[in-house]
Structures are given as C-alpha cells and as structure tokens.
CSV table of C-alpha atoms in Angstrom, one decimal:
chain,number,residue,atom,x,y,z
A,1,SER,CA,-1.9,9.5,11.8
A,2,GLN,CA,0.4,8.1,9.3
A,3,GLN,CA,3.3,5.6,11.3
A,4,GLY,CA,5.9,5.7,8.7
A,5,GLU,CA,6.5,9.1,6.9
A,6,GLU,CA,9.2,9.5,4.4
A,7,ASP,CA,12.1,12.1,3.6
A,8,PRO,CA,12.1,13.2,1.3
A,9,GLN,CA,9.0,14.0,-0.1
A,10,ALA,CA,10.5,14.3,-3.5
A,11,LEU,CA,13.9,14.0,-5.2
A,12,SER,CA,15.1,14.5,-8.4
A,13,ILE,CA,18.8,12.9,-9.7
A,14,GLN,CA,20.6,12.3,-13.0
A,15,GLU,CA,20.5,8.6,-14.4
A,16,GLY,CA,23.9,6.3,-12.4
A,17,GLU,CA,23.8,8.6,-9.2
A,18,ASN,CA,22.7,6.8,-5.9
A,19,ALA,CA,19.0,7.9,-4.5
A,20,THR,CA,18.6,7.8,-0.8
A,21,MET,CA,15.1,7.9,1.0
A,22,ASN,CA,14.4,7.8,4.4
A,23,CYS,CA,11.6,6.7,6.7
A,24,SER,CA,11.0,7.2,10.2
A,25,TYR,CA,8.0,6.0,12.3
A,26,LYS,CA,7.0,5.5,16.3
A,27,THR,CA,6.1,3.0,17.4
A,28,SER,CA,7.9,-1.2,17.5
A,29,ILE,CA,7.4,-3.1,14.8
A,30,ASN,CA,7.5,-6.5,13.6
A,31,ASN,CA,8.8,-5.6,10.2
A,32,LEU,CA,9.2,-2.8,7.9
A,33,GLN,CA,8.4,-3.2,3.8
A,34,TRP,CA,9.2,-1.1,0.7
A,35,TYR,CA,7.0,-0.4,-1.8
A,36,ARG,CA,7.2,1.1,-5.4
A,37,GLN,CA,4.4,3.0,-7.3
A,38,ASN,CA,5.0,3.7,-11.0
A,39,SER,CA,2.0,6.2,-11.9
A,40,GLY,CA,-1.4,5.1,-12.5
A,41,ARG,CA,-0.7,1.5,-11.2
A,42,GLY,CA,-0.6,-0.5,-8.1
A,43,LEU,CA,2.3,-0.8,-5.5
A,44,VAL,CA,5.3,-3.3,-5.7
A,45,HIS,CA,7.4,-4.8,-3.5
A,46,LEU,CA,10.3,-4.5,-3.1
A,47,ILE,CA,11.8,-5.2,0.0
A,48,LEU,CA,11.2,-6.7,4.5
A,49,ILE,CA,13.5,-6.0,7.1
A,50,ARG,CA,13.0,-7.9,9.9
A,51,SER,CA,13.3,-5.5,13.8
A,52,ASN,CA,15.8,-8.2,14.3
A,53,GLU,CA,18.1,-7.5,11.2
A,54,ARG,CA,20.2,-4.1,10.2
A,55,GLU,CA,20.7,-4.3,6.6
A,56,LYS,CA,19.5,-6.3,3.4
A,57,HIS,CA,20.3,-6.0,-0.3
A,58,SER,CA,18.5,-7.0,-3.2
A,59,GLY,CA,20.0,-6.3,-6.4
A,60,ARG,CA,20.7,-2.8,-6.3
A,61,LEU,CA,18.6,-2.0,-3.2
A,62,ARG,CA,20.4,-1.7,0.0
A,63,VAL,CA,17.7,-1.2,3.3
A,64,THR,CA,18.9,-0.4,6.7
A,65,LEU,CA,17.5,-0.4,9.7
A,66,ASP,CA,18.0,1.4,13.2
A,67,THR,CA,15.1,0.3,15.8
A,68,SER,CA,16.6,2.3,18.5
A,69,LYS,CA,16.1,5.6,16.1
A,70,LYS,CA,13.0,4.1,14.5
A,71,SER,CA,13.9,4.6,11.2
A,72,SER,CA,15.3,3.0,8.2
A,73,SER,CA,16.7,3.5,4.7
A,74,LEU,CA,16.3,2.5,1.1
A,75,LEU,CA,19.2,3.2,-1.3
A,76,ILE,CA,19.1,2.6,-4.9
A,77,THR,CA,22.5,2.4,-7.0
A,78,ALA,CA,23.2,3.3,-10.2
A,79,SER,CA,19.7,4.5,-11.1
A,80,ARG,CA,17.8,4.2,-14.2
A,81,ALA,CA,15.2,6.1,-15.7
A,82,ALA,CA,12.8,3.2,-15.0
A,83,ASP,CA,13.3,3.6,-11.2
A,84,THR,CA,11.1,7.3,-11.8
A,85,ALA,CA,8.3,6.6,-9.3
A,86,SER,CA,6.9,6.9,-5.5
A,87,TYR,CA,8.2,4.5,-2.8
A,88,PHE,CA,6.4,4.4,0.2
A,89,CYS,CA,7.7,2.5,3.9
A,90,ALA,CA,5.2,0.2,4.9
A,91,THR,CA,5.5,-1.1,8.9
A,92,ASP,CA,4.3,-4.2,10.3
A,93,THR,CA,3.3,-4.1,13.9
A,94,GLY,CA,1.9,-6.9,14.4
A,95,ARG,CA,-1.3,-5.9,15.8
A,96,ARG,CA,-2.6,-4.6,12.7
A,97,ALA,CA,-2.1,-4.5,8.4
A,98,LEU,CA,0.7,-2.6,7.3
A,99,THR,CA,0.6,1.2,7.7
A,100,PHE,CA,2.2,3.1,5.2
A,101,GLY,CA,4.2,6.8,4.9
A,102,SER,CA,3.3,9.2,2.6
A,103,GLY,CA,5.9,8.8,0.0
A,104,THR,CA,9.4,9.8,-1.8
A,105,ARG,CA,8.6,10.8,-5.3
A,106,LEU,CA,11.7,9.8,-7.2
A,107,GLN,CA,12.3,11.6,-10.6
A,108,VAL,CA,15.5,9.8,-12.5
A,109,GLN,CA,16.7,12.4,-15.3
A,110,PRO,CA,17.8,10.2,-18.1
B,1,GLU,CA,0.7,-16.2,-11.6
B,2,ALA,CA,-1.8,-14.0,-12.1
B,3,GLY,CA,-1.8,-10.9,-10.0
B,4,VAL,CA,-4.7,-8.8,-8.1
B,5,ALA,CA,-7.5,-8.1,-10.5
B,6,GLN,CA,-9.6,-5.0,-10.0
B,7,SER,CA,-12.3,-3.0,-12.1
B,8,PRO,CA,-13.1,-0.9,-13.2
B,9,ARG,CA,-9.8,1.1,-13.6
B,10,TYR,CA,-11.9,4.0,-13.4
B,11,LYS,CA,-15.3,5.6,-12.5
B,12,ILE,CA,-17.0,8.5,-12.3
B,13,ILE,CA,-19.8,9.1,-10.3
B,14,GLU,CA,-21.9,12.6,-9.3
B,15,LYS,CA,-22.3,12.7,-4.9
B,16,ARG,CA,-25.1,10.9,-3.2
B,17,GLN,CA,-24.6,8.4,-6.0
B,18,SER,CA,-23.2,4.9,-5.2
B,19,VAL,CA,-20.8,3.2,-6.6
B,20,ALA,CA,-19.2,-0.3,-6.2
B,21,PHE,CA,-15.9,-1.8,-7.3
B,22,TRP,CA,-14.8,-5.5,-7.5
B,23,CYS,CA,-11.7,-7.4,-6.4
B,24,ASN,CA,-10.2,-11.0,-7.5
B,25,PRO,CA,-7.0,-11.6,-5.2
B,26,ILE,CA,-4.3,-13.8,-6.5
B,27,SER,CA,-4.9,-18.2,-6.1
B,28,GLY,CA,-4.6,-19.3,-2.6
B,29,HIS,CA,-4.4,-15.8,-1.2
B,30,ALA,CA,-6.3,-15.9,2.0
B,31,THR,CA,-6.3,-12.2,3.3
B,32,LEU,CA,-7.2,-9.1,1.4
B,33,TYR,CA,-7.3,-5.5,1.8
B,34,TRP,CA,-9.0,-2.6,0.6
B,35,TYR,CA,-6.8,0.7,0.8
B,36,GLN,CA,-7.9,4.5,0.0
B,37,GLN,CA,-5.4,6.2,-1.7
B,38,ILE,CA,-6.1,10.0,-1.8
B,39,LEU,CA,-3.8,12.2,-4.5
B,40,GLY,CA,-0.5,12.8,-3.0
B,41,GLN,CA,-0.8,10.2,0.3
B,42,GLY,CA,-0.1,6.9,0.9
B,43,PRO,CA,-2.9,4.0,1.2
B,44,LYS,CA,-4.8,4.1,3.8
B,45,LEU,CA,-6.1,0.8,5.1
B,46,LEU,CA,-10.3,0.4,5.1
B,47,ILE,CA,-10.7,-3.1,5.7
B,48,GLN,CA,-8.8,-6.2,5.8
B,49,PHE,CA,-10.1,-9.8,5.4
B,50,GLN,CA,-9.0,-13.3,6.4
B,51,ASN,CA,-10.9,-15.8,4.0
B,52,ASN,CA,-14.4,-14.2,4.6
B,53,GLY,CA,-14.6,-13.2,7.9
B,54,VAL,CA,-13.5,-9.1,8.8
B,55,VAL,CA,-9.8,-9.2,10.8
B,56,ASP,CA,-10.1,-4.9,10.8
B,57,ASP,CA,-12.5,-2.6,9.6
B,58,SER,CA,-12.0,0.3,12.1
B,59,GLN,CA,-11.0,2.7,9.3
B,60,LEU,CA,-14.1,2.0,7.7
B,61,PRO,CA,-16.6,4.9,7.2
B,62,LYS,CA,-19.4,2.2,8.1
B,63,ASP,CA,-22.3,5.0,7.5
B,64,ARG,CA,-21.4,4.5,3.9
B,65,PHE,CA,-18.7,2.2,3.1
B,66,SER,CA,-19.4,-1.5,3.1
B,67,ALA,CA,-17.5,-4.5,1.7
B,68,GLU,CA,-18.3,-8.2,1.7
B,69,ARG,CA,-15.9,-11.1,0.2
B,70,LEU,CA,-18.0,-14.0,-0.5
B,71,LYS,CA,-16.6,-17.1,-0.1
B,72,GLY,CA,-13.4,-16.3,0.5
B,73,VAL,CA,-11.9,-15.5,-2.6
B,74,ASP,CA,-13.5,-12.4,-4.7
B,75,SER,CA,-14.6,-8.7,-3.0
B,76,THR,CA,-16.6,-6.2,-3.6
B,77,LEU,CA,-16.6,-2.3,-2.0
B,78,LYS,CA,-19.2,-0.1,-2.1
B,79,ILE,CA,-20.5,4.0,-1.5
B,80,GLN,CA,-23.1,4.6,-0.6
B,81,PRO,CA,-24.0,7.8,-1.0
B,82,ALA,CA,-20.7,9.2,-2.2
B,83,LYS,CA,-19.4,12.5,-1.4
B,84,LEU,CA,-16.9,14.8,-2.8
B,85,GLU,CA,-14.2,13.5,0.0
B,86,ASP,CA,-14.5,9.8,-1.1
B,87,SER,CA,-12.2,11.1,-4.6
B,88,ALA,CA,-9.2,8.5,-4.6
B,89,VAL,CA,-7.7,5.9,-5.8
B,90,TYR,CA,-9.0,2.1,-4.7
B,91,LEU,CA,-6.7,-0.1,-4.0
B,92,CYS,CA,-7.2,-4.2,-3.6
B,93,ALA,CA,-4.7,-6.5,-2.1
B,94,SER,CA,-3.9,-9.6,-1.2
B,95,SER,CA,-1.5,-12.0,0.9
B,96,LEU,CA,-0.7,-15.6,1.8
B,97,ALA,CA,-1.4,-16.1,5.5
B,98,PRO,CA,-0.5,-19.7,6.4
B,99,LYS,CA,-2.0,-20.6,9.4
B,100,GLY,CA,-3.4,-17.1,10.0
B,101,ARG,CA,-0.5,-15.1,10.3
B,102,THR,CA,-0.2,-12.4,8.2
B,103,GLU,CA,3.5,-11.3,9.8
B,104,ASP,CA,6.4,-11.6,6.7
B,105,GLN,CA,4.2,-11.2,4.5
B,106,PRO,CA,4.2,-8.9,1.6
B,107,GLN,CA,1.1,-7.5,-0.3
B,108,HIS,CA,0.4,-7.9,-4.1
B,109,PHE,CA,-1.6,-4.7,-5.3
B,110,GLY,CA,-3.9,-4.5,-8.5
B,111,ASP,CA,-3.8,-1.3,-9.8
B,112,GLY,CA,-6.6,0.3,-8.4
B,113,THR,CA,-9.6,1.9,-9.2
B,114,ARG,CA,-9.7,5.8,-9.6
B,115,LEU,CA,-13.2,7.3,-8.5
B,116,SER,CA,-13.5,10.9,-8.9
B,117,ILE,CA,-17.0,12.6,-7.7
B,118,LEU,CA,-18.5,15.4,-9.7
C-alpha cells in the first residue's frame, strides 16, 4: 500500500497563481521528499525536509511538515507554464527505500 | 555530471516473451534502485542494491523478475515470461550512500523504459 497520498489528484491553475499540494502519510519518518515528473521523463528531486524541521524553502518552493498530523504541503509560488508536471511526495522511514505517493497532476495554463 | 542512463527507452513485446532493461547509474553512486511505475501511479520499488549486494527485493515478483548489478556499477532487470500486467515504465535511480547510509540522500532518476505487453 502507498505510504504517502497526495491531494488533490489533479490541479489546474493560471500562470502566476500559487499551487498547493498536500501529502499525508501513515508511519513515522526520517524525512519527506518531493519530486517532480514531467511527461515521459524520470523523477527530479525538488526538496527534502527532515522530521525535525517544520518548514523549508527553495526558490519558489515552500515545504511544510507537521509530524503530529503526519502531513506535508508543497507550495509553488508564482507558477509558470513550465511547472506543469506531476508532483510526488516520498517518505523515508529509514527501514527501506523511499515510498512514493500517487502524485498530484498540476496543469498551469499560460 | 552525467545522469542516470537507461535503455531502451521503449519496448513492445508479446506476453510470455522475455525482456531486459539496462541501467548505468551516476558515477560513484553506491545505491541503485529499480522501480515500476504503472500509468497514473507513483513508482513502486522493485529492488534496491548497495554496491553489488541486494538490500531489499521484498516487492520483486521473483518467479518472473530478476535483477543483477555486476561489479557494483551497471544493472540489468529482466522479466521472463512477461504478463499483460507488467506494462509499465521501469525506472532506475541511484543515490550516494556514504558509509552504507541511505538517509537524507536524494535519488537521481533515469528517464525510464516504457514497456508495452501485447
């Protein structure tokens, strides 16, 4: 079964708007990672947040982690058409390799 | 640095045939992963290697799937015989693993092999 589940499954916004994706997971983690996948390509690592961190920024990305609620969110500010992709959260429990969620498909309309 | 290389990019076979995929990880990356990604889903781990040893193959259907990593560098994944439900993208990833630890190491993915079973 999937450890992480993203919400929403699909999101369509206009260029310049912010996009927020959420991830919920079931067991305790060492860290949580977000990846992007463009159509027909492999996954690209975006950002990693450790279990003792609450918020992390990288360029237009902001990730939050709430270990008490077992949830994380990814915010993309000022979205661009090039941000159109699927976004996956992945949890690292330290016991095995990453477990990926089912992803959020983001469409940014120019 | 060169990324993770995979070949072929596409493969079409009939059910019950065999197929093999090849992966060359980023130079110096000790850990190598094979994932299966079914359309509309996230990647599911099939097998994880640390150098040339298997760390986790608990989700590998061993009656039909096999994988090896010769000399701790390149890896091949084989399916024999293929079933219709094996239609998917097979992704290879690698990561640094200093002193055998995989925590906090992002994974670097190849573009995958898209397998279609007729």
